[in-house]
Short mmCIF file of C-alpha atoms and ligand atoms in Angstrom, two decimals:
data_model
loop_
_atom_site.label_atom_id
_atom_site.label_comp_id
_atom_site.label_asym_id
_atom_site.label_seq_id
_atom_site.Cartn_x
_atom_site.Cartn_y
_atom_site.Cartn_z
CA MET U 7 0.38 -14.02 32.39
CA SER U 8 -1.23 -16.59 34.62
CA GLU U 9 -0.65 -19.54 32.37
CA GLN U 10 2.80 -19.97 30.91
CA PHE U 11 3.03 -19.58 27.16
CA LYS U 12 3.52 -22.95 25.47
CA PRO U 13 5.36 -22.37 22.22
CA ASN U 14 4.74 -24.41 19.13
CA ILE U 15 8.00 -25.52 17.56
CA VAL U 16 8.25 -27.28 14.25
CA ALA U 17 11.37 -29.41 13.92
CA PHE U 18 12.69 -30.72 10.62
CA LEU U 19 14.94 -33.67 11.38
CA CYS U 20 17.07 -35.66 9.04
CA ASN U 21 16.15 -39.31 8.85
CA TRP U 22 19.61 -40.68 9.46
CA CYS U 23 20.99 -38.75 12.39
CA THR U 24 18.77 -36.46 14.38
CA TYR U 25 15.57 -38.40 13.89
CA ALA U 26 17.37 -41.47 15.16
CA GLY U 27 18.91 -39.35 17.93
CA ALA U 28 15.44 -38.18 18.99
CA ASP U 29 14.31 -41.79 18.86
CA LEU U 30 17.19 -42.75 21.11
CA ALA U 31 16.21 -40.00 23.53
CA GLY U 32 12.76 -41.62 23.62
CA THR U 33 13.91 -45.17 24.11
CA SER U 34 16.36 -44.03 26.77
CA ARG U 35 13.44 -42.27 28.53
CA ILE U 36 15.14 -38.90 28.50
CA GLN U 37 12.59 -36.26 29.48
CA TYR U 38 12.39 -33.22 27.26
CA PRO U 39 9.75 -30.56 26.57
CA ALA U 40 6.83 -31.72 24.47
CA ASN U 41 6.59 -28.53 22.40
CA VAL U 42 8.35 -29.84 19.34
CA LYS U 43 6.38 -31.24 16.44
CA ILE U 44 8.80 -33.37 14.50
CA ILE U 45 8.72 -33.67 10.74
CA ARG U 46 11.07 -36.24 9.32
CA VAL U 47 12.89 -35.35 6.11
CA MET U 48 15.46 -37.51 4.37
CA CYS U 49 18.24 -34.98 4.77
CA SER U 50 18.73 -31.53 6.25
CA GLY U 51 19.63 -30.54 2.70
CA ARG U 52 16.03 -31.33 1.79
CA VAL U 53 14.75 -28.51 3.95
CA ASN U 54 13.47 -25.96 1.54
CA PRO U 55 13.61 -22.51 3.15
CA LEU U 56 9.97 -22.18 2.25
CA TYR U 57 9.22 -24.99 4.70
CA VAL U 58 10.42 -22.67 7.40
CA VAL U 59 8.47 -19.71 6.06
CA ASN U 60 5.35 -21.85 5.74
CA ALA U 61 5.69 -23.21 9.26
CA LEU U 62 5.94 -19.69 10.63
CA GLN U 63 2.93 -18.63 8.58
CA GLN U 64 0.88 -21.52 9.90
CA GLY U 65 1.40 -20.70 13.51
CA ALA U 66 4.79 -22.01 14.56
CA ASP U 67 6.49 -19.84 17.16
CA GLY U 68 9.86 -21.31 16.36
CA VAL U 69 11.54 -23.62 13.90
CA LEU U 70 14.32 -26.08 14.53
CA ILE U 71 16.32 -27.81 11.84
CA SER U 72 18.71 -30.56 12.68
CA GLY U 73 20.89 -32.94 10.73
CA CYS U 74 24.05 -34.99 10.82
CA HIS U 75 27.35 -33.44 11.83
CA PRO U 76 29.42 -32.17 8.89
CA GLY U 77 31.14 -35.13 7.30
CA ASP U 78 28.54 -37.62 8.57
CA CYS U 79 25.82 -36.94 6.03
CA HIS U 80 24.26 -40.10 4.65
CA TYR U 81 24.33 -38.42 1.26
CA MET U 82 27.89 -37.19 1.80
CA GLU U 83 27.27 -33.47 1.41
CA GLY U 84 23.59 -32.61 1.96
CA ASN U 85 24.19 -30.91 5.27
CA PHE U 86 26.92 -28.70 3.80
CA TYR U 87 24.38 -27.25 1.40
CA ALA U 88 21.86 -26.91 4.20
CA ARG U 89 24.40 -25.00 6.25
CA ARG U 90 24.93 -22.42 3.50
CA ARG U 91 21.31 -21.96 2.62
CA LEU U 92 19.93 -21.84 6.11
CA LYS U 93 22.55 -19.33 7.14
CA LEU U 94 21.24 -17.07 4.38
CA LEU U 95 17.67 -17.71 5.46
CA LYS U 96 18.55 -16.91 9.04
CA GLU U 97 20.15 -13.63 7.99
CA LEU U 98 17.16 -12.77 5.84
CA LEU U 99 14.63 -13.50 8.58
CA GLU U 100 16.64 -11.47 11.02
CA PHE U 101 16.88 -8.59 8.59
CA THR U 102 13.13 -8.52 8.09
CA GLY U 103 12.61 -8.36 11.84
CA VAL U 104 11.85 -11.94 12.80
CA ASP U 105 13.31 -12.57 16.25
CA PRO U 106 16.48 -14.62 15.64
CA ARG U 107 15.53 -16.82 18.59
CA ARG U 108 12.74 -18.31 16.50
CA PHE U 109 15.21 -20.04 14.24
CA ASN U 110 17.58 -22.71 15.51
CA MET U 111 19.73 -25.20 13.73
CA SER U 112 21.77 -28.01 15.19
CA TRP U 113 23.85 -31.07 14.41
CA VAL U 114 22.70 -34.07 16.43
CA SER U 115 23.92 -37.55 15.60
CA ALA U 116 22.05 -40.83 16.10
CA SER U 117 23.89 -41.47 19.35
CA GLU U 118 23.35 -38.03 20.89
CA GLY U 119 20.06 -38.47 22.72
CA HIS U 120 21.28 -36.15 25.43
CA LYS U 121 22.32 -33.48 23.02
CA TRP U 122 18.85 -33.65 21.46
CA LYS U 123 17.32 -32.96 24.84
CA GLU U 124 19.57 -29.92 25.30
CA VAL U 125 18.81 -28.63 21.84
CA VAL U 126 15.07 -28.90 22.40
CA GLU U 127 15.33 -27.23 25.77
CA LYS U 128 17.25 -24.36 24.23
CA ALA U 129 14.79 -24.00 21.33
CA VAL U 130 11.83 -23.96 23.72
CA GLU U 131 13.51 -21.50 26.03
CA ASP U 132 14.29 -19.25 23.06
CA ALA U 133 10.76 -19.42 21.71
CA ILE U 134 9.31 -18.60 25.13
CA ALA U 135 11.63 -15.62 25.38
CA ALA U 136 10.60 -14.47 21.92
CA GLY U 137 6.91 -14.84 22.76
CA PRO U 138 3.95 -15.86 20.59
CA PHE U 139 4.38 -15.11 16.90
CA ASP U 140 1.02 -14.00 15.56
CA GLN U 141 1.97 -11.20 13.24
CA PHE U 142 2.93 -13.51 10.42
CA ARG U 143 -0.04 -15.90 10.65
CA ARG U 144 -1.66 -16.87 7.41
CA ARG U 145 -4.96 -15.03 7.19
CA GLN U 146 -8.01 -17.23 6.89
CA ILE U 147 -9.90 -16.28 3.80
CA GLY U 148 -13.37 -15.29 4.94
CA TRP U 149 -15.91 -15.13 2.16
CA MET Z 5 30.15 7.85 -25.86
CA ASP Z 6 30.72 7.98 -29.59
CA LEU Z 7 27.42 6.84 -31.06
CA ASN Z 8 28.85 6.52 -34.54
CA GLN Z 9 31.35 4.00 -33.33
CA LEU Z 10 28.62 2.08 -31.53
CA ARG Z 11 26.46 2.04 -34.65
CA LYS Z 12 29.36 0.93 -36.80
CA VAL Z 13 30.14 -1.98 -34.51
CA ALA Z 14 26.44 -2.84 -34.29
CA ALA Z 15 26.10 -2.83 -38.07
CA GLU Z 16 29.02 -5.22 -38.35
CA VAL Z 17 27.53 -7.51 -35.75
CA VAL Z 18 24.01 -7.68 -37.18
CA SER Z 19 25.37 -8.23 -40.66
CA ARG Z 20 27.04 -11.42 -39.58
CA ASP Z 21 25.32 -14.55 -40.87
CA ASP Z 22 25.38 -16.17 -37.48
CA VAL Z 23 23.63 -13.32 -35.68
CA LYS Z 24 19.84 -13.21 -35.47
CA TYR Z 25 19.38 -9.74 -34.00
CA LEU Z 26 20.98 -7.26 -31.66
CA ILE Z 27 19.25 -5.94 -28.58
CA GLY Z 28 19.95 -2.32 -27.74
CA TRP Z 29 18.14 0.92 -26.93
CA ARG Z 30 16.57 3.65 -29.03
CA ARG Z 31 14.61 6.81 -28.35
CA GLY Z 32 11.19 6.19 -26.94
CA THR Z 33 8.03 7.74 -28.26
CA PHE Z 34 8.03 10.70 -25.91
CA GLY Z 35 10.70 13.24 -24.98
CA TYR Z 36 13.98 11.93 -23.69
CA ARG Z 37 12.67 8.50 -22.82
CA VAL Z 38 14.37 5.43 -24.21
CA ALA Z 39 13.05 2.01 -25.08
CA PRO Z 40 14.60 -1.37 -25.78
CA TYR Z 41 15.20 -1.95 -29.45
CA PHE Z 42 15.70 -5.12 -31.45
CA VAL Z 43 17.87 -4.46 -34.51
CA GLU Z 44 17.50 -7.06 -37.23
CA ASP Z 45 19.60 -5.61 -40.04
CA ALA Z 46 22.31 -3.05 -40.67
CA ALA Z 47 19.76 -0.47 -41.85
CA GLY Z 48 18.28 -0.33 -38.35
CA VAL Z 49 21.41 0.64 -36.48
CA ASP Z 50 20.98 4.37 -37.01
CA GLU Z 51 18.35 4.48 -34.32
CA LEU Z 52 20.58 2.87 -31.71
CA ILE Z 53 21.53 5.09 -28.80
CA PHE Z 54 23.38 4.88 -25.53
CA SER Z 55 22.42 7.63 -23.12
CA PRO Z 56 22.24 8.10 -19.34
CA LEU Z 57 18.66 6.87 -19.48
CA CYS Z 58 19.55 3.44 -20.88
CA ILE Z 59 19.18 2.01 -17.43
CA SER Z 60 17.20 -1.12 -18.29
CA ASN Z 61 19.00 -4.43 -18.22
CA LEU Z 62 18.69 -6.06 -21.62
CA ALA Z 63 20.03 -9.39 -20.37
CA THR Z 64 16.47 -10.08 -19.23
CA TYR Z 65 15.46 -10.63 -22.85
CA LEU Z 66 17.90 -13.49 -23.27
CA THR Z 67 15.73 -15.82 -21.25
CA LEU Z 68 12.39 -14.28 -22.19
CA VAL Z 69 12.33 -15.49 -25.77
CA GLU Z 70 9.78 -18.19 -26.32
CA LYS Z 71 11.37 -21.43 -27.43
CA LEU Z 72 8.84 -22.77 -29.90
CA PRO Z 73 9.04 -26.43 -30.85
CA VAL Z 74 10.89 -26.97 -34.11
CA PRO Z 75 8.67 -28.58 -36.77
CA ARG Z 76 9.83 -31.99 -37.95
CA GLY Z 77 12.31 -31.83 -40.78
CA GLN Z 78 13.40 -28.31 -39.95
CA GLU Z 79 16.64 -27.24 -38.41
CA PRO Z 80 16.47 -25.18 -35.22
CA ASP Z 81 17.61 -21.58 -35.60
CA LYS Z 82 21.08 -21.68 -34.08
CA ARG Z 83 21.93 -18.06 -34.76
CA LYS Z 84 23.26 -15.96 -31.92
CA VAL Z 85 21.64 -13.09 -30.15
CA ALA Z 86 23.79 -9.99 -29.72
CA LEU Z 87 23.18 -7.53 -26.94
CA LEU Z 88 24.58 -4.33 -25.51
CA VAL Z 89 25.64 -4.54 -21.89
CA LYS Z 90 26.70 -2.08 -19.23
CA GLY Z 91 28.76 -3.20 -16.26
CA CYS Z 92 25.86 -4.55 -14.21
CA ASP Z 93 24.19 -6.12 -17.26
CA SER Z 94 27.38 -7.97 -18.07
CA ARG Z 95 27.36 -9.41 -14.58
CA ALA Z 96 23.85 -10.71 -15.19
CA VAL Z 97 25.09 -12.37 -18.37
CA ALA Z 98 28.01 -13.90 -16.49
CA GLN Z 99 25.65 -15.26 -13.86
CA LEU Z 100 23.37 -16.68 -16.56
CA LEU Z 101 26.41 -18.45 -18.00
CA VAL Z 102 27.26 -19.85 -14.56
CA GLU Z 103 23.74 -21.24 -14.28
CA LYS Z 104 23.70 -22.41 -17.88
CA GLY Z 105 20.62 -20.29 -18.43
CA VAL Z 106 22.24 -19.25 -21.68
CA LYS Z 107 25.23 -20.77 -23.40
CA ARG Z 108 28.26 -18.78 -24.42
CA GLU Z 109 27.94 -19.81 -28.04
CA GLU Z 110 24.37 -18.48 -28.18
CA ILE Z 111 25.28 -14.86 -27.55
CA VAL Z 112 27.48 -12.01 -28.73
CA VAL Z 113 28.18 -9.52 -25.99
CA VAL Z 114 28.91 -5.92 -26.91
CA GLY Z 115 30.29 -4.22 -23.82
CA LEU Z 116 29.77 -0.55 -23.07
CA PRO Z 117 31.77 0.94 -20.19
CA CYS Z 118 29.16 2.81 -18.20
CA PRO Z 119 29.67 6.27 -16.73
CA GLY Z 120 26.55 6.00 -14.57
CA MET Z 121 22.82 6.18 -15.18
CA ILE Z 122 20.09 8.60 -14.23
CA ASP Z 123 17.17 7.67 -12.01
CA ARG Z 124 14.27 9.07 -14.00
CA ASP Z 125 12.09 9.49 -10.92
CA LEU Z 126 14.73 11.69 -9.31
CA LEU Z 127 15.09 13.63 -12.52
CA ALA Z 128 11.36 14.24 -12.79
CA GLU Z 129 11.25 15.30 -9.16
CA LYS Z 130 14.18 17.72 -9.28
CA TYR Z 131 13.67 19.00 -12.83
CA PRO Z 132 9.92 18.94 -13.35
CA GLU Z 133 8.47 19.74 -16.74
CA THR Z 134 11.65 18.83 -18.58
CA ASP Z 135 10.56 15.47 -19.87
CA LYS Z 136 9.72 16.81 -23.31
CA ALA Z 137 13.41 17.59 -23.85
CA ALA Z 138 14.91 15.58 -26.63
CA GLU Z 139 17.98 14.10 -25.09
CA LEU Z 140 20.24 13.56 -22.15
CA ARG Z 141 23.97 13.21 -22.46
CA TRP Z 142 26.97 12.72 -20.30
CA ASN Z 143 28.88 15.93 -19.79
CA GLY Z 144 32.14 15.14 -18.06
CA GLU Z 145 31.13 14.04 -14.58
CA ASP Z 146 27.67 15.51 -14.95
CA PHE Z 147 24.70 15.21 -17.24
CA LEU Z 148 23.46 17.55 -19.91
CA LEU Z 149 19.82 18.02 -20.79
CA VAL Z 150 19.52 19.04 -24.41
CA GLY Z 151 16.29 20.18 -25.91
CA GLU Z 152 13.72 22.83 -25.44
CA GLY Z 153 15.47 26.14 -24.93
CA GLU Z 154 18.83 26.23 -23.21
CA ASP Z 155 20.82 23.19 -22.34
CA ILE Z 156 20.84 22.47 -18.63
CA VAL Z 157 23.78 20.95 -16.76
CA ILE Z 158 22.51 18.51 -14.16
CA PRO Z 159 24.96 17.72 -11.36
CA ARG Z 160 25.72 14.04 -11.12
CA ALA Z 161 24.95 13.74 -7.42
CA GLU Z 162 21.41 15.02 -7.90
CA VAL Z 163 20.08 12.37 -10.22
CA LEU Z 164 22.50 9.43 -10.25
CA ALA Z 165 20.63 6.16 -9.77
CA GLU Z 166 21.12 4.45 -6.44
CA LYS Z 167 22.57 1.30 -7.96
CA CYS Z 168 25.10 3.43 -9.82
CA ARG Z 169 26.12 5.26 -6.68
CA LEU Z 170 26.86 1.85 -5.19
CA CYS Z 171 28.37 0.37 -8.35
CA ARG Z 172 31.70 -1.39 -8.06
CA HIS Z 173 31.93 -2.73 -11.60
CA PRO Z 174 31.00 -0.09 -14.17
CA ASN Z 175 33.10 -1.75 -16.87
CA PRO Z 176 31.72 -4.93 -18.44
CA VAL Z 177 33.18 -8.04 -16.81
CA LEU Z 178 32.85 -9.94 -20.04
CA SER Z 179 32.36 -8.94 -23.64
CA ASP Z 180 33.24 -10.05 -27.14
CA ILE Z 181 33.58 -6.50 -28.39
CA THR Z 182 34.00 -3.40 -26.28
CA VAL Z 183 32.96 0.00 -27.57
CA GLY Z 184 34.58 3.01 -25.96
CA GLU Z 185 37.28 3.44 -23.37
CA PRO Z 186 37.00 1.81 -19.95
CA VAL Z 187 35.77 4.22 -17.29
CA LYS Z 188 37.59 4.71 -14.04
CA PRO Z 189 35.51 3.08 -11.31
CA TRP Z 190 34.36 5.66 -8.81
CA ALA Z 191 34.40 5.23 -5.05
CA ALA Z 192 31.19 3.35 -4.39
CA ALA Z 193 29.00 5.06 -1.82
CA ASP Z 194 28.66 3.07 1.36
CA ASP Z 195 25.06 3.96 2.14
CA SER Z 196 23.52 0.78 0.81
CA GLY Z 197 20.72 1.18 3.36
CA VAL Z 198 21.54 -2.18 4.93
CA ALA Z 199 23.39 -0.91 7.99
CA GLU Z 200 20.64 1.60 8.63
CA ILE Z 201 18.05 -1.16 8.91
CA GLU Z 202 20.34 -3.45 10.87
CA ALA Z 203 20.78 -0.72 13.44
CA LYS Z 204 17.08 -0.89 14.31
CA GLY Z 205 15.63 -3.31 16.83
CA ALA Z 206 13.84 -6.45 15.64
CA ALA Z 207 10.38 -5.04 16.28
CA GLU Z 208 11.21 -1.84 14.44
CA ARG Z 209 12.60 -3.78 11.51
CA TRP Z 210 9.43 -5.84 11.38
CA ASP Z 211 7.31 -2.68 11.35
CA TYR Z 212 9.43 -1.19 8.61
CA TRP Z 213 9.06 -4.21 6.37
CA GLU Z 214 5.42 -4.67 7.30
CA GLU Z 215 4.77 -1.21 5.96
CA GLN Z 216 6.76 -1.95 2.81
CA PHE Z 217 5.43 -5.42 2.09
CA SER Z 218 1.86 -4.34 2.71
CA LYS Z 219 2.18 -2.03 -0.29
CA CYS Z 220 2.94 -4.91 -2.64
CA VAL Z 221 0.19 -5.57 -5.17
CA ARG Z 222 1.79 -8.81 -6.35
CA CYS Z 223 2.07 -7.69 -9.94
CA TYR Z 224 5.25 -9.78 -10.20
CA SER Z 225 6.99 -7.08 -12.22
CA CYS Z 226 10.04 -7.54 -10.03
CA LYS Z 227 10.19 -11.16 -11.08
CA SER Z 228 9.59 -10.42 -14.76
CA ALA Z 229 12.19 -7.67 -15.01
CA CYS Z 230 14.90 -9.60 -13.22
CA PRO Z 231 17.42 -11.15 -15.61
CA LEU Z 232 17.94 -13.98 -13.14
CA CYS Z 233 14.32 -14.86 -12.42
CA TYR Z 234 13.68 -17.12 -15.35
CA CYS Z 235 12.53 -20.51 -14.03
CA GLU Z 236 9.91 -21.85 -16.39
CA ASP Z 237 7.99 -23.25 -13.46
CA CYS Z 238 8.31 -20.60 -10.79
CA ILE Z 239 7.59 -21.77 -7.28
CA LEU Z 240 5.71 -18.55 -6.62
CA ASP Z 241 3.26 -19.13 -9.48
CA ARG Z 242 2.58 -22.77 -8.77
CA LEU Z 243 -0.84 -23.81 -7.67
CA ASP Z 244 -0.03 -27.40 -6.82
CA PRO Z 245 1.66 -27.59 -4.42
CA ILE Z 246 0.85 -24.05 -3.51
CA TRP Z 247 3.76 -22.49 -1.63
CA VAL Z 248 2.62 -18.95 -1.42
CA ASN Z 249 -1.08 -18.19 -1.57
CA ARG Z 250 -2.18 -15.70 -4.14
CA ALA Z 251 -4.15 -13.63 -1.67
CA VAL Z 252 -2.68 -10.17 -1.40
CA ASN Z 253 -2.24 -9.65 2.31
CA PHE Z 254 0.64 -9.02 4.59
CA SER Z 255 1.34 -12.65 5.47
CA GLU Z 256 1.43 -13.90 1.89
CA ASN Z 257 3.27 -10.83 0.67
CA THR Z 258 5.96 -11.39 3.26
CA ALA Z 259 6.30 -15.03 2.28
CA PHE Z 260 6.55 -13.96 -1.35
CA HIS Z 261 9.26 -11.44 -0.60
CA LEU Z 262 11.26 -13.79 1.56
CA ALA Z 263 11.15 -16.41 -1.17
CA ARG Z 264 12.04 -14.00 -3.94
CA ALA Z 265 14.97 -12.53 -2.04
CA PHE Z 266 16.16 -15.95 -0.98
CA HIS Z 267 16.08 -17.34 -4.50
CA LEU Z 268 18.33 -14.53 -5.59
CA ALA Z 269 20.79 -14.83 -2.73
CA GLY Z 270 24.24 -15.42 -4.12
CA ARG Z 271 22.87 -14.79 -7.63
CA CYS Z 272 21.59 -11.22 -7.62
CA VAL Z 273 24.00 -8.93 -9.45
CA GLU Z 274 22.50 -5.74 -8.03
CA CYS Z 275 21.34 -4.40 -11.36
CA GLY Z 276 18.41 -2.73 -9.63
CA GLU Z 277 15.75 -3.68 -12.15
CA CYS Z 278 13.39 -5.20 -9.60
CA GLU Z 279 13.23 -2.06 -7.54
CA ARG Z 280 13.08 0.21 -10.56
CA VAL Z 281 10.02 -1.47 -12.02
CA CYS Z 282 8.13 -1.91 -8.75
CA PRO Z 283 4.99 0.22 -8.99
CA ALA Z 284 4.65 0.25 -5.21
CA GLY Z 285 8.12 1.66 -4.55
CA ILE Z 286 9.21 -1.20 -2.30
CA PRO Z 287 12.96 -1.01 -1.56
CA LEU Z 288 13.73 -4.49 -2.86
CA GLY Z 289 17.33 -3.45 -3.40
CA LYS Z 290 17.88 -3.34 0.34
CA LEU Z 291 16.84 -6.96 0.72
CA ASN Z 292 19.04 -8.00 -2.17
CA ARG Z 293 22.01 -6.02 -0.95
CA LYS Z 294 21.70 -7.43 2.54
CA LEU Z 295 22.09 -10.95 1.21
CA ALA Z 296 24.75 -9.93 -1.29
CA GLN Z 297 26.67 -8.37 1.57
CA THR Z 298 26.43 -11.52 3.67
CA VAL Z 299 27.64 -13.63 0.77
CA ARG Z 300 30.49 -11.24 0.10
CA GLU Z 301 31.61 -10.78 3.65
CA GLU Z 302 31.11 -14.22 5.09
CA TYR Z 303 31.84 -16.37 2.06
CA GLY Z 304 34.07 -14.08 0.02
CA PHE Z 305 31.93 -14.58 -3.06
CA GLU Z 306 30.48 -12.10 -5.49
CA PRO Z 307 28.15 -13.39 -8.20
CA GLY Z 308 28.44 -12.44 -11.83
CA LEU Z 309 32.16 -11.81 -11.98
CA ASP Z 310 33.39 -15.14 -13.22
CA PRO Z 311 31.36 -17.10 -15.77
CA GLU Z 312 33.23 -20.23 -14.73
CA ALA Z 313 32.37 -19.94 -11.04
CA GLU Z 314 30.36 -22.53 -9.13
CA PRO Z 315 26.79 -21.46 -8.40
CA PHE Z 316 26.84 -20.20 -4.82
CA GLN Z 317 23.87 -22.06 -3.40
CA ALA Z 318 24.77 -25.27 -5.20
CA SER Z 319 28.27 -25.48 -3.81
CA TYR Z 320 29.89 -25.44 -0.41
CA LYS Z 321 33.21 -25.27 1.35
CA PRO Z 322 33.96 -27.59 4.26
CA ASP Z 323 34.85 -24.58 6.40
CA ASP Z 324 31.78 -22.45 5.70
CA PRO Z 325 30.65 -20.42 8.72
CA GLU Z 326 28.59 -22.43 11.18
CA GLU Z 327 28.80 -20.48 14.42
CA PHE Z 328 25.00 -20.22 14.40
CA ILE Z 329 24.54 -23.99 14.59
CA LEU Z 330 24.08 -25.61 17.99
S1 SF4 X 16 7.03 -5.26 -8.47
FE1 SF4 X 16 6.60 -4.42 -6.42
S2 SF4 X 16 4.36 -4.53 -6.21
FE2 SF4 X 16 4.93 -5.85 -7.94
S3 SF4 X 16 5.12 -7.89 -7.02
FE3 SF4 X 16 7.17 -6.96 -7.03
S4 SF4 X 16 7.36 -5.98 -5.04
FE4 SF4 X 16 5.19 -6.39 -5.35
S1 SF4 X 17 17.04 -9.23 -7.94
FE1 SF4 X 17 16.86 -7.15 -8.76
S2 SF4 X 17 18.94 -6.31 -8.58
FE2 SF4 X 17 19.11 -8.54 -8.37
S3 SF4 X 17 19.56 -9.29 -10.43
FE3 SF4 X 17 17.31 -9.36 -10.15
S4 SF4 X 17 16.56 -7.40 -10.96
FE4 SF4 X 17 18.78 -7.18 -10.64
S1 SF4 X 18 11.33 -16.33 -7.80
FE1 SF4 X 18 12.54 -18.14 -7.62
S2 SF4 X 18 11.40 -19.74 -8.64
FE2 SF4 X 18 10.57 -17.79 -9.29
S3 SF4 X 18 11.65 -17.32 -11.19
FE3 SF4 X 18 12.74 -16.30 -9.52
S4 SF4 X 18 14.30 -17.77 -8.95
FE4 SF4 X 18 12.79 -18.89 -10.12
#
């Protein structure tokens, strides 16, 4: 490959911690790969597993979900539910043959701009290693 | 199984003033086949049967009944629905109670300890041309085909349904009345098919499921037959917002299957109905069992055993596994 593969990563970030953490990374001018497309949700517990499935269908090569550390959730317990559900989703995706490197989850607080950078770097590295994900693309309906 | 005892108990139950009808099985219209049967009065109980072909899960009917609006000035019909349950069916009922899909006071559960059911496809394959025979019975460990000509003993291992080979709870986990003696649980086979798939590489697994999911015709029978798929507004049927397109192609089929399996994670009681009714022969049971195994091994939870349990996906423990989180 002459040109390096640039993965598309969709990131679902919770409004209160990771979104603010990513914001902090920006205001602190921390450089990190530009492959993530951030979607802000109110809580990691709001991430419906079908968001992930849909993102993969619509051309994402990897998905990243990030929320507050356990115990820090703005809604007290949203991230605990997210942890359970997304673990099951991860197992299910893996079982059906999706490369586990396409799915990452992290806890990043509002003050962890540096951690956010590391998380993104890891997600991008993983997605590059896993390669482009075309098999699951939503088919365009051609009449 | 003493059918007379079953019919006697059933007659008592349907005669009660607070019982609307009893759901059971009777002979079908052809050969040894059986069909679900709604008994409304004591005169109907003579047709009730319980045979190794009564594999269908009647708990599905509990949530299928249409709840018509009650006309003004009339009282709603508060009578109970009685149903016959095997081990796995009783787990579905327990899970419905957990989710408040049905209320305890709405049902009468008649438990039948289950010696194991026959997979009719296996039977037809191994004993072709026998389907006109009148009846199948349990015969000790094995099965007995009674009918045309001589009775045939069918070894258990040849035709036992997959879910029954893997069954850990053949006796009802909850019932108001139990008919018959509890059976001794047998050593569940350990070939759930999960480890076999996990042993493959990711690309191979993808190919395997691509082949399977591509067969799906999206008839939604798996959803309809499942006792625990009863949302009035199913996310997979919705058009606005549309989560899963209706087009039948590999991408949408895969999304459909991921969503269906996920929605049943921590809820599926492994009754096998989804796979049994699938016209395309997709091994849905393997997907379900994979998630059931994860829930059992990593969270120590098994759905459908305790009607007072917390719903798995709507609860958490502070020390749930999180080694996968960065
Ligand atoms: S029953 Fe089988 S073919 Fe029908 S929707 Fe379910 S998996 Fe697809
Ligand atoms: S998903 Fe299949 S095995 Fe599980 S409860 Fe529903 S019908 Fe039974
Ligand atoms: S597939 Fe999901 S949304 Fe649809 S009925 Fe089953 S549990 Fe409900």
